[in-house]
Short mmCIF file of C-alpha atoms (C1' of nucleotides) in Angstrom, two decimals:
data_model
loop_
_atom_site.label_atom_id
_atom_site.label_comp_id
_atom_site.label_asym_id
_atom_site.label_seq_id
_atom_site.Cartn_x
_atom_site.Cartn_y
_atom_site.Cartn_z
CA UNK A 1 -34.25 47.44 -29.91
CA UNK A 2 -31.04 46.45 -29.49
CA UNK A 3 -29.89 46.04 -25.76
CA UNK A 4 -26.71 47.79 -26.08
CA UNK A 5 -29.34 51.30 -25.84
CA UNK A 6 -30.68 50.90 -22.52
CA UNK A 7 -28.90 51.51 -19.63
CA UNK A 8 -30.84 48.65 -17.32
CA UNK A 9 -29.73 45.52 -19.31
CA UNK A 10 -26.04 44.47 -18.57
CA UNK A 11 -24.30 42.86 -21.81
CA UNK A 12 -25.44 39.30 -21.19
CA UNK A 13 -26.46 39.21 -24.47
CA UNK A 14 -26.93 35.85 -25.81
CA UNK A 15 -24.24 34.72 -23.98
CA UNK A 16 -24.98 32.44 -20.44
CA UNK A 17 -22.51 34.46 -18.54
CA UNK A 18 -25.14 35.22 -16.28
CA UNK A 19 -23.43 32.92 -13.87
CA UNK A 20 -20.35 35.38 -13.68
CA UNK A 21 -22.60 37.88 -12.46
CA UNK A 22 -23.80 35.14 -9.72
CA UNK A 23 -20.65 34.32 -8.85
CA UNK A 24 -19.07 37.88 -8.67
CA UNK A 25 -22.33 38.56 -6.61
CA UNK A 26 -21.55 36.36 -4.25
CA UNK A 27 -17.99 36.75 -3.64
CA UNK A 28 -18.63 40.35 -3.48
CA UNK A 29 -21.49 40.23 -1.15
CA UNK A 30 -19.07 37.51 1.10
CA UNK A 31 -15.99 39.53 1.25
CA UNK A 32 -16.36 43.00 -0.27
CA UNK A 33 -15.50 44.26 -3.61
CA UNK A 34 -11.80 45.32 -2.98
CA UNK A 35 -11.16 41.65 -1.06
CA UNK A 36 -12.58 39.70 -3.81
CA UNK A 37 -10.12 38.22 -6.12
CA UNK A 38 -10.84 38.05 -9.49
CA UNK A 39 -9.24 34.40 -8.85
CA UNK A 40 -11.75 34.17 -6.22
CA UNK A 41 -14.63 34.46 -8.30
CA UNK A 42 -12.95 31.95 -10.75
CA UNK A 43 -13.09 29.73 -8.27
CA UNK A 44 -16.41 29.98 -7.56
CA UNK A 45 -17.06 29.21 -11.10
CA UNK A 46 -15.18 26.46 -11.55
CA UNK A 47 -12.71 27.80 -14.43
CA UNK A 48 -9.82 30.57 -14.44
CA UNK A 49 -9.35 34.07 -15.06
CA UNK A 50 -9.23 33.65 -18.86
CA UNK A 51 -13.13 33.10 -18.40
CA UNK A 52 -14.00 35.97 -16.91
CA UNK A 53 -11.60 38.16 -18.46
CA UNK A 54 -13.27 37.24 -22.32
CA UNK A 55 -15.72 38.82 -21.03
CA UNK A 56 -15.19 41.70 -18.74
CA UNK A 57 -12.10 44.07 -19.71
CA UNK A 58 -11.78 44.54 -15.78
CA UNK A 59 -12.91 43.99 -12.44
CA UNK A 60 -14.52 47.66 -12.42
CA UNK A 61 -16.55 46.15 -15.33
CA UNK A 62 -17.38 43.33 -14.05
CA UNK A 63 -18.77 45.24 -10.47
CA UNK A 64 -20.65 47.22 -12.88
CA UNK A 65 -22.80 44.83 -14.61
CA UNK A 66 -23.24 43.09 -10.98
CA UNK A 67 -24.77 46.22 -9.84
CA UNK A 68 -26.83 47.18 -13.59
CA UNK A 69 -28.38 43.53 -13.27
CA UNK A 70 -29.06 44.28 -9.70
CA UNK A 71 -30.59 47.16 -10.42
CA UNK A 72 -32.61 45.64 -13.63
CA UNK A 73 -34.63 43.27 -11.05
CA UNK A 74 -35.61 46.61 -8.79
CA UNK A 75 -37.06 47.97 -11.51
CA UNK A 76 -38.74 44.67 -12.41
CA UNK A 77 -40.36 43.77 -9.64
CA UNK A 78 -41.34 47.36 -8.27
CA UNK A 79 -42.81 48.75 -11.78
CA UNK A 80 -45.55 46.31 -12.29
CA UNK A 81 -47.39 47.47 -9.20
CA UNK A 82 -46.85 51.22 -9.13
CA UNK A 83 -50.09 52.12 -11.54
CA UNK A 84 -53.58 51.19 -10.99
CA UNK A 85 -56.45 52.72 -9.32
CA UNK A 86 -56.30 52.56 -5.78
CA UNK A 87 -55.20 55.16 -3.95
CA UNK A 88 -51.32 55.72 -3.48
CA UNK A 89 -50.52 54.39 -0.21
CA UNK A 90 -51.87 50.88 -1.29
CA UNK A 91 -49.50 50.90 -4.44
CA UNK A 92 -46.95 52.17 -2.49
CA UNK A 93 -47.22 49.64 0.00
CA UNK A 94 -47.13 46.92 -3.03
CA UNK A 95 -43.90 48.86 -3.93
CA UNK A 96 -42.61 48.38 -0.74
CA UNK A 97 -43.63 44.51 -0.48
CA UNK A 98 -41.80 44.00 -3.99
CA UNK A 99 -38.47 45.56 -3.36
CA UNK A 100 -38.67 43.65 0.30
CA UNK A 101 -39.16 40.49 -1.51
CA UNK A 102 -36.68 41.03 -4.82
CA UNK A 103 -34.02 42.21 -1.80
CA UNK A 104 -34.30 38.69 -0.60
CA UNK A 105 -34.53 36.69 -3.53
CA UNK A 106 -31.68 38.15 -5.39
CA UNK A 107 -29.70 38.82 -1.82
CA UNK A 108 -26.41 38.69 -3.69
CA UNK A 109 -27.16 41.07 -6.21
CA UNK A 110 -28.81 42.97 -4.25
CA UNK A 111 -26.32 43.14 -1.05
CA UNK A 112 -23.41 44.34 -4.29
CA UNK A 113 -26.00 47.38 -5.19
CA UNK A 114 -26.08 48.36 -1.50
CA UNK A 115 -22.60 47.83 -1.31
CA UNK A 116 -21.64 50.14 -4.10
CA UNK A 117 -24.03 53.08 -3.24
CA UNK A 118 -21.46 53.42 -0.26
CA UNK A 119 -18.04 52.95 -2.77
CA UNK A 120 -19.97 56.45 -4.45
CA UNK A 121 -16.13 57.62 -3.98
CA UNK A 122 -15.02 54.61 -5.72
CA UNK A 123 -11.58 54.99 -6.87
CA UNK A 124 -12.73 55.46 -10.22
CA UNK A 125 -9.88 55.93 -12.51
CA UNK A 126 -10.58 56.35 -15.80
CA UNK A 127 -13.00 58.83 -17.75
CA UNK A 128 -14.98 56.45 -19.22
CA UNK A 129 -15.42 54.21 -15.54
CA UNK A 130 -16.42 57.94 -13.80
CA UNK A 131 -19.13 58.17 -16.42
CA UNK A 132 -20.58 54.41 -16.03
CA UNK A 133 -20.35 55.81 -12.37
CA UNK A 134 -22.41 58.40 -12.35
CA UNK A 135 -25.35 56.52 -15.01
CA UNK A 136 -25.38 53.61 -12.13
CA UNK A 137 -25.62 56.80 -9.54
CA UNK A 138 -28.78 58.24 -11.96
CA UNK A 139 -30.58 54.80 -11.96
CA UNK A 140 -30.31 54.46 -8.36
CA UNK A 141 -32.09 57.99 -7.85
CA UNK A 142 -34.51 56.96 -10.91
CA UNK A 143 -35.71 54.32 -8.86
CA UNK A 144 -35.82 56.13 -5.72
CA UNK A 145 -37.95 58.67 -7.50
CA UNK A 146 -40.35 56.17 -8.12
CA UNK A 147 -41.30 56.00 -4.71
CA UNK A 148 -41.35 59.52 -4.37
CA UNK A 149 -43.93 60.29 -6.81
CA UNK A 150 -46.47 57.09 -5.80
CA UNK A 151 -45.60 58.68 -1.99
CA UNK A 152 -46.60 62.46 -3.30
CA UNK A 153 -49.48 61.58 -5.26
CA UNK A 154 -50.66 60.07 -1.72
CA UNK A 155 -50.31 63.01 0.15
CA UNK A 156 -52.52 64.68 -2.70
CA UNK A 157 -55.28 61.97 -2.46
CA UNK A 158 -55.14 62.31 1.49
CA UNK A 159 -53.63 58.73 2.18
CA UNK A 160 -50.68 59.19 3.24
CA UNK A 161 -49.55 61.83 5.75
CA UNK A 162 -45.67 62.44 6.11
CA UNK A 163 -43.78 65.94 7.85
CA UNK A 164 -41.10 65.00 4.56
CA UNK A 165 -41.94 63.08 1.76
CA UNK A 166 -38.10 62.94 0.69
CA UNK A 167 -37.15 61.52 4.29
CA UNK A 168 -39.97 59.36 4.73
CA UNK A 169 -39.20 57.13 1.36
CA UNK A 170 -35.60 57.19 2.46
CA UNK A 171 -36.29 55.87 5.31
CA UNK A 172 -38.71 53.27 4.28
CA UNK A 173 -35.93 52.18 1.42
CA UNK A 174 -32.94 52.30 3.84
CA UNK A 175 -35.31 49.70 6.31
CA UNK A 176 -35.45 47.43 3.25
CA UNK A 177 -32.26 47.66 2.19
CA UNK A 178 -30.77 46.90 5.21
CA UNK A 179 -32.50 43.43 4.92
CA UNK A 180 -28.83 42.94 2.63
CA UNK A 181 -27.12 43.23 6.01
CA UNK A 182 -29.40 40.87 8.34
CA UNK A 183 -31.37 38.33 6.22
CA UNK A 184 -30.01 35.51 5.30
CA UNK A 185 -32.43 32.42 4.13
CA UNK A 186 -33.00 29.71 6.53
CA UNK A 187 -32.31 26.43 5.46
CA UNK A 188 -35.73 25.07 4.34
CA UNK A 189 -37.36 28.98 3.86
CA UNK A 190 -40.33 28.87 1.45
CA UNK A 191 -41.51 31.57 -0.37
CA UNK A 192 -44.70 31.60 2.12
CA UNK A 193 -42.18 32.51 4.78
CA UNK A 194 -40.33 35.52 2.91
CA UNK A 195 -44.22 36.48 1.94
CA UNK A 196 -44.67 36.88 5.47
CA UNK A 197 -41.26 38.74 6.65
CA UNK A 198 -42.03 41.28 3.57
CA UNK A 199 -45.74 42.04 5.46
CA UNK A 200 -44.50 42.35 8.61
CA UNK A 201 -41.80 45.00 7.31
CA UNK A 202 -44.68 46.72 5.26
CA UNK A 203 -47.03 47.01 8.13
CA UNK A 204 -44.12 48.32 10.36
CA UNK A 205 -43.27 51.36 7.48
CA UNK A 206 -46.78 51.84 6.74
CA UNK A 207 -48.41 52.12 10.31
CA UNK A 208 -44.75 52.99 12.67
CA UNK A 209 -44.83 52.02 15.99
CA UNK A 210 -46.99 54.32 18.11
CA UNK A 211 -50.16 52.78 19.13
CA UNK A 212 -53.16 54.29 17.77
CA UNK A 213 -54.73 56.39 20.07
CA UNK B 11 -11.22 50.20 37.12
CA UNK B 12 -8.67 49.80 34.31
CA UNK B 13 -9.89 50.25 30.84
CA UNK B 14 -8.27 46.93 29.29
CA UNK B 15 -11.44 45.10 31.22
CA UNK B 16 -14.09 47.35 29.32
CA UNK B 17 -15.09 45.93 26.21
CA UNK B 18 -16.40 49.10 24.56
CA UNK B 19 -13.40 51.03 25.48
CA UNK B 20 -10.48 51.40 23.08
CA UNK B 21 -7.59 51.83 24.28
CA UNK B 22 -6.67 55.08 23.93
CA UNK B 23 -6.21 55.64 27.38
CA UNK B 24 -3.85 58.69 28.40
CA UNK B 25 -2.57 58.68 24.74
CA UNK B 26 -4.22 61.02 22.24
CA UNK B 27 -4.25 58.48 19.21
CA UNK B 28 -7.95 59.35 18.97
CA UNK B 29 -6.67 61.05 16.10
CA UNK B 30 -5.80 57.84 14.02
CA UNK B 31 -9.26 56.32 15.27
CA UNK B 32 -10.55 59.36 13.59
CA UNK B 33 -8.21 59.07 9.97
CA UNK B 34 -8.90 55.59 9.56
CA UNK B 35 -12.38 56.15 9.79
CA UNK B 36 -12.34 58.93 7.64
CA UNK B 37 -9.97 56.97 4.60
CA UNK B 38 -12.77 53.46 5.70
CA UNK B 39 -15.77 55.72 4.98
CA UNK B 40 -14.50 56.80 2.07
CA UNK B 41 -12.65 54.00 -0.03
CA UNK B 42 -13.89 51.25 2.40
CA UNK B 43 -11.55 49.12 4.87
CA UNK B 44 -9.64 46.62 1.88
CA UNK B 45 -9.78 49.92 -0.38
CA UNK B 46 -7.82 51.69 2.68
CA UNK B 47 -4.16 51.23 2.64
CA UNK B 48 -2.34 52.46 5.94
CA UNK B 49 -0.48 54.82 4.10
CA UNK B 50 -3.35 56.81 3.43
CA UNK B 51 -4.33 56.61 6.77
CA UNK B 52 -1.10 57.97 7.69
CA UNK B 53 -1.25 60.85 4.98
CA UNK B 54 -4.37 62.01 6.57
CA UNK B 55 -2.31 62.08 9.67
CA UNK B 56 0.69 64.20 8.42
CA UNK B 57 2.79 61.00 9.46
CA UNK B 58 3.94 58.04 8.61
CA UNK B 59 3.06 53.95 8.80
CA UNK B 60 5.35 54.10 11.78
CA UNK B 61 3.15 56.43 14.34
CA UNK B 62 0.46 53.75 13.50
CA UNK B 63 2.07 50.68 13.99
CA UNK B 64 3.84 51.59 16.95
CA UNK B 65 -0.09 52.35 18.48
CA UNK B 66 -1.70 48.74 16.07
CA UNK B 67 -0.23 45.70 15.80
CA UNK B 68 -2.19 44.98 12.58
CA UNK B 69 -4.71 46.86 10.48
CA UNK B 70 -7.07 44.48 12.20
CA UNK B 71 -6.74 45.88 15.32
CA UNK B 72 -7.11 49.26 13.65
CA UNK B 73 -10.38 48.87 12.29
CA UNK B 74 -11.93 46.61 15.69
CA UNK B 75 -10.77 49.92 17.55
CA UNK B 76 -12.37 52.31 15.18
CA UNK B 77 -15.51 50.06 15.47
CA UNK B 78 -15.46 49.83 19.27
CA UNK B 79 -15.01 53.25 19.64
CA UNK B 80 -18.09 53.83 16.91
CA UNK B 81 -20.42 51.58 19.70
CA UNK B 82 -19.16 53.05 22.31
CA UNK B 83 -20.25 56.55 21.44
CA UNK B 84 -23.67 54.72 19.92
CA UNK B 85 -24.35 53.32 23.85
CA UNK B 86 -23.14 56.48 25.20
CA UNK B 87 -26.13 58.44 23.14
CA UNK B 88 -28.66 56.25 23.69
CA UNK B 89 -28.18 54.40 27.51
CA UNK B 90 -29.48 58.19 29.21
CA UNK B 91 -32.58 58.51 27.68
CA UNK B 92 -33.93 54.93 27.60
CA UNK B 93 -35.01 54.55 31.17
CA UNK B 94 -37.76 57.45 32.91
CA UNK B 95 -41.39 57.44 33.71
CA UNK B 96 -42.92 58.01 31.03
CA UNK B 97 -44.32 55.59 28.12
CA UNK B 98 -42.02 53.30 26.74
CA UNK B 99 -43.44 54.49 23.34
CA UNK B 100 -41.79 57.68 24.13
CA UNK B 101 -38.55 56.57 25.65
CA UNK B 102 -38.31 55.05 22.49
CA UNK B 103 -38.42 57.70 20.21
CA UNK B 104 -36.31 59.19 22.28
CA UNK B 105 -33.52 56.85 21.63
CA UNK B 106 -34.30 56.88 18.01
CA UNK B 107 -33.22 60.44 18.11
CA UNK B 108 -30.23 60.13 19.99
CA UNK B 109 -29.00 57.39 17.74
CA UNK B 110 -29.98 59.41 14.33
CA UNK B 111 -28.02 61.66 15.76
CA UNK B 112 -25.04 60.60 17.11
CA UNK B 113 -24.92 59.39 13.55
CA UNK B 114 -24.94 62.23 12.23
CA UNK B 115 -22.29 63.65 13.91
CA UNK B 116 -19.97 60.90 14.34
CA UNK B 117 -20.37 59.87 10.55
CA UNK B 118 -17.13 58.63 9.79
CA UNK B 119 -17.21 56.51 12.51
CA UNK B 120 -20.50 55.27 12.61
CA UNK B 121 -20.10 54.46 8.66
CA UNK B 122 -17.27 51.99 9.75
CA UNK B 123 -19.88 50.26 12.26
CA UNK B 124 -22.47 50.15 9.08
CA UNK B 125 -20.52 48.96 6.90
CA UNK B 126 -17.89 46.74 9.09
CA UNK B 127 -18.27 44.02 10.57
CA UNK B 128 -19.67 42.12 7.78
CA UNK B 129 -17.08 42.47 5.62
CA UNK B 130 -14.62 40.76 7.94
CA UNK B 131 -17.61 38.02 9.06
CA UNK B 132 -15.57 35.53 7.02
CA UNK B 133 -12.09 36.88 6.38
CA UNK B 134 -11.40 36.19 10.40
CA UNK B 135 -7.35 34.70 9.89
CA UNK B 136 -5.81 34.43 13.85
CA UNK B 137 -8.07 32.63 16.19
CA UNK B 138 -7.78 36.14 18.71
CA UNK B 139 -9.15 38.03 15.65
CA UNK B 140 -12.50 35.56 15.89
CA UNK B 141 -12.67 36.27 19.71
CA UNK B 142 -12.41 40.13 19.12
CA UNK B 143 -14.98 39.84 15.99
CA UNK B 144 -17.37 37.49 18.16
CA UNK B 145 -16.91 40.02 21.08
CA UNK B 146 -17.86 43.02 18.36
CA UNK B 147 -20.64 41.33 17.19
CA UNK B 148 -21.90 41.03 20.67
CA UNK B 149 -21.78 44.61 21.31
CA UNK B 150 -23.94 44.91 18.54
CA UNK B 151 -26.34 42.86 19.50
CA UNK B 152 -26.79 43.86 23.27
CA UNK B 153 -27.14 47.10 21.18
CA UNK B 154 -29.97 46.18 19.40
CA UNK B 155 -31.32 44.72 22.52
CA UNK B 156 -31.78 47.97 24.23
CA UNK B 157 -34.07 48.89 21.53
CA UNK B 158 -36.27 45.78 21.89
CA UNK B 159 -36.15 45.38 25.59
CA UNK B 160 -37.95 49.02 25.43
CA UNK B 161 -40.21 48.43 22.74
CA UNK B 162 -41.76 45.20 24.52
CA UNK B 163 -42.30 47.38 27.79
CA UNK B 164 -44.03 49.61 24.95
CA UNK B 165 -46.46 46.34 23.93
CA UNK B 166 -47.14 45.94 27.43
CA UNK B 167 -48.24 49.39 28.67
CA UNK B 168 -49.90 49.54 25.36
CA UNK B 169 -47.78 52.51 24.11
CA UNK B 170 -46.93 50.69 21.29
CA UNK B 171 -48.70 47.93 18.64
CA UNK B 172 -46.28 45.96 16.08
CA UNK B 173 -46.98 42.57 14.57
CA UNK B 174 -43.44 41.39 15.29
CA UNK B 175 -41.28 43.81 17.63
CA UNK B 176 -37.55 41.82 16.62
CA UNK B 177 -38.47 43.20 13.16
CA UNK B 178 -39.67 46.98 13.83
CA UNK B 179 -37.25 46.96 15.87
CA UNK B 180 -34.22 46.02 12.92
CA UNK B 181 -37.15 48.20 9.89
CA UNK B 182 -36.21 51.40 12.92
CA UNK B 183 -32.35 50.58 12.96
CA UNK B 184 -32.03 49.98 9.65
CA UNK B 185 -33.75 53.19 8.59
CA UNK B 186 -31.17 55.09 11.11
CA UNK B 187 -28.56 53.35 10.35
CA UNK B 188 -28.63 54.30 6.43
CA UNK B 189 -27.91 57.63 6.91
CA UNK B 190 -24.63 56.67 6.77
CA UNK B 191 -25.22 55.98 2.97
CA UNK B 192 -26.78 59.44 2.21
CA UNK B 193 -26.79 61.79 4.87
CA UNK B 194 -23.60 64.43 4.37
CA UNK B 195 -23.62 67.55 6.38
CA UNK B 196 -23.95 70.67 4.38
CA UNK B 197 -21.35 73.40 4.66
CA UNK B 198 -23.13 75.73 7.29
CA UNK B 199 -25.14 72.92 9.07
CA UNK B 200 -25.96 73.89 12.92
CA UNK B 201 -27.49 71.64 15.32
CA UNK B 202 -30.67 73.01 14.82
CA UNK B 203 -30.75 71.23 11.45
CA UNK B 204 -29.36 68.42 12.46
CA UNK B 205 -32.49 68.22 15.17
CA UNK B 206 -35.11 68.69 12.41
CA UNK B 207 -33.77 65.83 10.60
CA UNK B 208 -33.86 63.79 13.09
CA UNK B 209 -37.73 64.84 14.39
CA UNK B 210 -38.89 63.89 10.86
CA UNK B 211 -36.97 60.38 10.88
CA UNK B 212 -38.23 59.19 14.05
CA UNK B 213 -41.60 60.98 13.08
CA UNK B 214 -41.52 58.43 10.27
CA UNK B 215 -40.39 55.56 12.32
CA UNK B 216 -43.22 56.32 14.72
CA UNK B 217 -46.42 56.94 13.02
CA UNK B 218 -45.63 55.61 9.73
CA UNK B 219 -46.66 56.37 6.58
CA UNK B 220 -50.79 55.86 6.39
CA UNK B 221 -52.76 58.64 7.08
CA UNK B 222 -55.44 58.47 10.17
CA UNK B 223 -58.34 57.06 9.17
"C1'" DA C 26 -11.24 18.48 -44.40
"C1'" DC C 27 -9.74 23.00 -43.70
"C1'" DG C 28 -9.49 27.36 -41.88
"C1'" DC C 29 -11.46 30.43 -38.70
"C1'" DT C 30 -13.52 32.11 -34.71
"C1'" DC C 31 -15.16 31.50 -30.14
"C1'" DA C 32 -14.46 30.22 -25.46
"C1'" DC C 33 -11.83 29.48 -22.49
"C1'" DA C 34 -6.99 27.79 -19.85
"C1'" DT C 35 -2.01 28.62 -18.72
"C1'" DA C 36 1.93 31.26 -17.75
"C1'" DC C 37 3.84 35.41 -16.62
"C1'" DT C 38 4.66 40.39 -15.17
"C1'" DA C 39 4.45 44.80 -12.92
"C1'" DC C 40 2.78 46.87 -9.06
"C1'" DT C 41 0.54 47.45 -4.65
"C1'" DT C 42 0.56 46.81 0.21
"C1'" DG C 43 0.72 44.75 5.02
"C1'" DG C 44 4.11 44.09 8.01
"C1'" DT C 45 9.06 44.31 9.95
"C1'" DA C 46 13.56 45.82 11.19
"C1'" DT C 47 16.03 49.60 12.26
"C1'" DG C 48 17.22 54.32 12.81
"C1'" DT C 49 16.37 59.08 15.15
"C1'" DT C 50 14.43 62.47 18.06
"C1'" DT C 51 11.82 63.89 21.99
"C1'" DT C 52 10.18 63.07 26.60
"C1'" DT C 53 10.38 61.01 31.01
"C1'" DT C 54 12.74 59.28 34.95
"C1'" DG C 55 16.10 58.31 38.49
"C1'" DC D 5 22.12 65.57 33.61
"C1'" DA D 6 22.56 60.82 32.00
"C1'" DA D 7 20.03 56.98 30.58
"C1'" DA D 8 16.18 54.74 29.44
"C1'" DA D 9 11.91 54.61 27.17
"C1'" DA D 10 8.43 56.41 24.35
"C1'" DA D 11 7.12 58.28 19.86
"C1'" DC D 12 7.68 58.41 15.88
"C1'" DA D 13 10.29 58.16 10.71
"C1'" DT D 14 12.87 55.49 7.02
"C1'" DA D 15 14.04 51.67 4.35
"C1'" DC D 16 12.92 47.37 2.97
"C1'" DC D 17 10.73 42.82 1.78
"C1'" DA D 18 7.55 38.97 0.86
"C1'" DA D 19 3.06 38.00 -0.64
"C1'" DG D 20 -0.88 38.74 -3.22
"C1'" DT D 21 -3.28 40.55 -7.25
"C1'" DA D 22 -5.05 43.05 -11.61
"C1'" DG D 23 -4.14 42.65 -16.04
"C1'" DT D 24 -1.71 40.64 -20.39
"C1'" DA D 25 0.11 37.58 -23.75
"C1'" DT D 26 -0.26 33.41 -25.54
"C1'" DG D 27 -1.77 28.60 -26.12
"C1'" DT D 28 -5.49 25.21 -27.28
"C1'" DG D 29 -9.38 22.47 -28.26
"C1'" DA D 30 -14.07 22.43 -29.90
"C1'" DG D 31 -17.46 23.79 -33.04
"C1'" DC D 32 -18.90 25.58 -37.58
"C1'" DG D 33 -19.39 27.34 -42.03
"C1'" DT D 34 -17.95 26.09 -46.62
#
DNA sequence: ACGCTCACATACTACTTGGTATGTTTTTTG
DNA sequence: CAAAAAACATACCAAGTAGTATGTGAGCGT
């Protein structure tokens, strides 16, 4: 099964150039796509353009694989907990907890993925850049369907009530993602702290804010 | 009263530039702010780079403008309904509304607030550009602080129960604020529509996702 | 030890773009 | 109605940047 065949593994191949993808990340997530530099993210790496550009053909590229690795640790840390037998609104909830938790342990990434569902009308030039376009586009509503389906399957079993599922998980999923635009680790955070940020996020999309009668 | 003392008014005073505000936020929503050259904000015009810089010093000043006048219209939705008799609980989701929808129909504009201010967090040059970006950011926040101020009246008269109210509170916004990502009006859209919408998000917001035991 | 390939660095170019300097036309004012 | 100012348009430049072409040293198979 070579790599090259699924659409969720960026070309890091055997190759360590996982730490362009950091770097890029971060620049990206810093500054923005369009003010990052490829220079920039050079610099970040500690070596030149010539590094980068071995291995990326451009910067498009390059903010592709960003977003496909991204992407790669969604589905990673959501899948695992979206079968089993309790009923839907607890795995759903679990789904919820993951992506809270993989949105701030891979802020970077993550913030670039956000970031580039908005460039949708990304200047993309070329044929072959409109098509990578659109796959990224496809995974993005392949993992939002995820949630959809957990979310209808508990409005069958009766534990989850919702006027709209569609809205309902797109609101839940914009309220995580916009942890890319407020969280940013505290100094000495532990993992028991992000634990406990992820519950309290949960708990707010799970129960809202009306008190119960 | 002259409007250079008001923070959250632009000055567009007896001049009817509104009309760049509105192309730059248009060409900003679209291709983002670096992506945006002022040529294309002048295309959308039918002008030039001239009837924009002789209105802007600097494409700074275009885009805090465009942003101010995004808040302004955000305060000017939200500051009627958030003080009455009745249950903070429901003065809440009363501003929920307003804001879902003033988002809706000030998209372009409202996308530039979303997806603003932290691009430019560190690319700040001229010490007056800090000031203005320091005095945008707190706009924002006394923004956000109209939503918590009401929702810990709501823990008090027991209208509403949350484990941490800072966070609802940001879980709410956030959810709002990502219609900017997906939320484009369809070709015959009324108001009506635009009012269902936003019943279901705040319904969301409100009573959350678990069904009643 | 020799060639060959990989993994970069260096040097350079063509093009974009923010900003300016300077016209030109319309409106306001005295 | 003349003159001044406002409201633009035109022409231009300096700076930054994506991408390329080429150099170079280290490893590696033979």
């Amino acid at each position: 099964m070579s790599s090259e065949k699924n659409p969720l593994s960026p070309r890091i191949d055997k190759t360590g150039n996982i730490d362009i993808l950091i770097a890029a990340a971060e620049c990206f997530m810093e500054q923005g796509y369009h003010a990052t530099s490829i220079d920039d993210v050079a610099r970040r790496l500690g070596a030149t353009k010539g590094r980068i550009y071995h291995y990326y053909r451009s910067k498009t590229e390059l903010f592709f694989d960003v977003h496909r690795e991204g992407m790669r640790r969604n589905f990673e840390a959501v899948t695992p907990v979206m079968k089993g037998p309790e009923p839907a609104a607890r795995r759903l909830s679990a789904m919820f907890r993951q992506h809270a938790l993989s949105m701030m342990e891979n802020l970077a990434l993550e913030a670039v993925v956000v970031q580039g569902v908005e460039m949708h009308r990304f200047g993309a030039t070329t044929p072959e850049q409109r098509r990578t376009l659109a796959e990224l586009m496809t995974v993005r509503n392949d993992f939002e369907s995820l949630f959809k389906r957990v979310a209808y399957e508990g409005v069958e079993d009766g534990s989850i009530r919702t006027s709209d599922v569609s809205v309902a998980v797109k609101v839940a999923l914009g309220a995580i993602n916009w942890l890319s635009i407020w969280y940013r680790p505290r100094p000495a955070e532990t993992r028991d702290d992000r634990e406990i940020l992820a519950d309290k996020i949960v708990d707010s999309i799970m129960q809202g804010l009306n008190a119960p009668d």
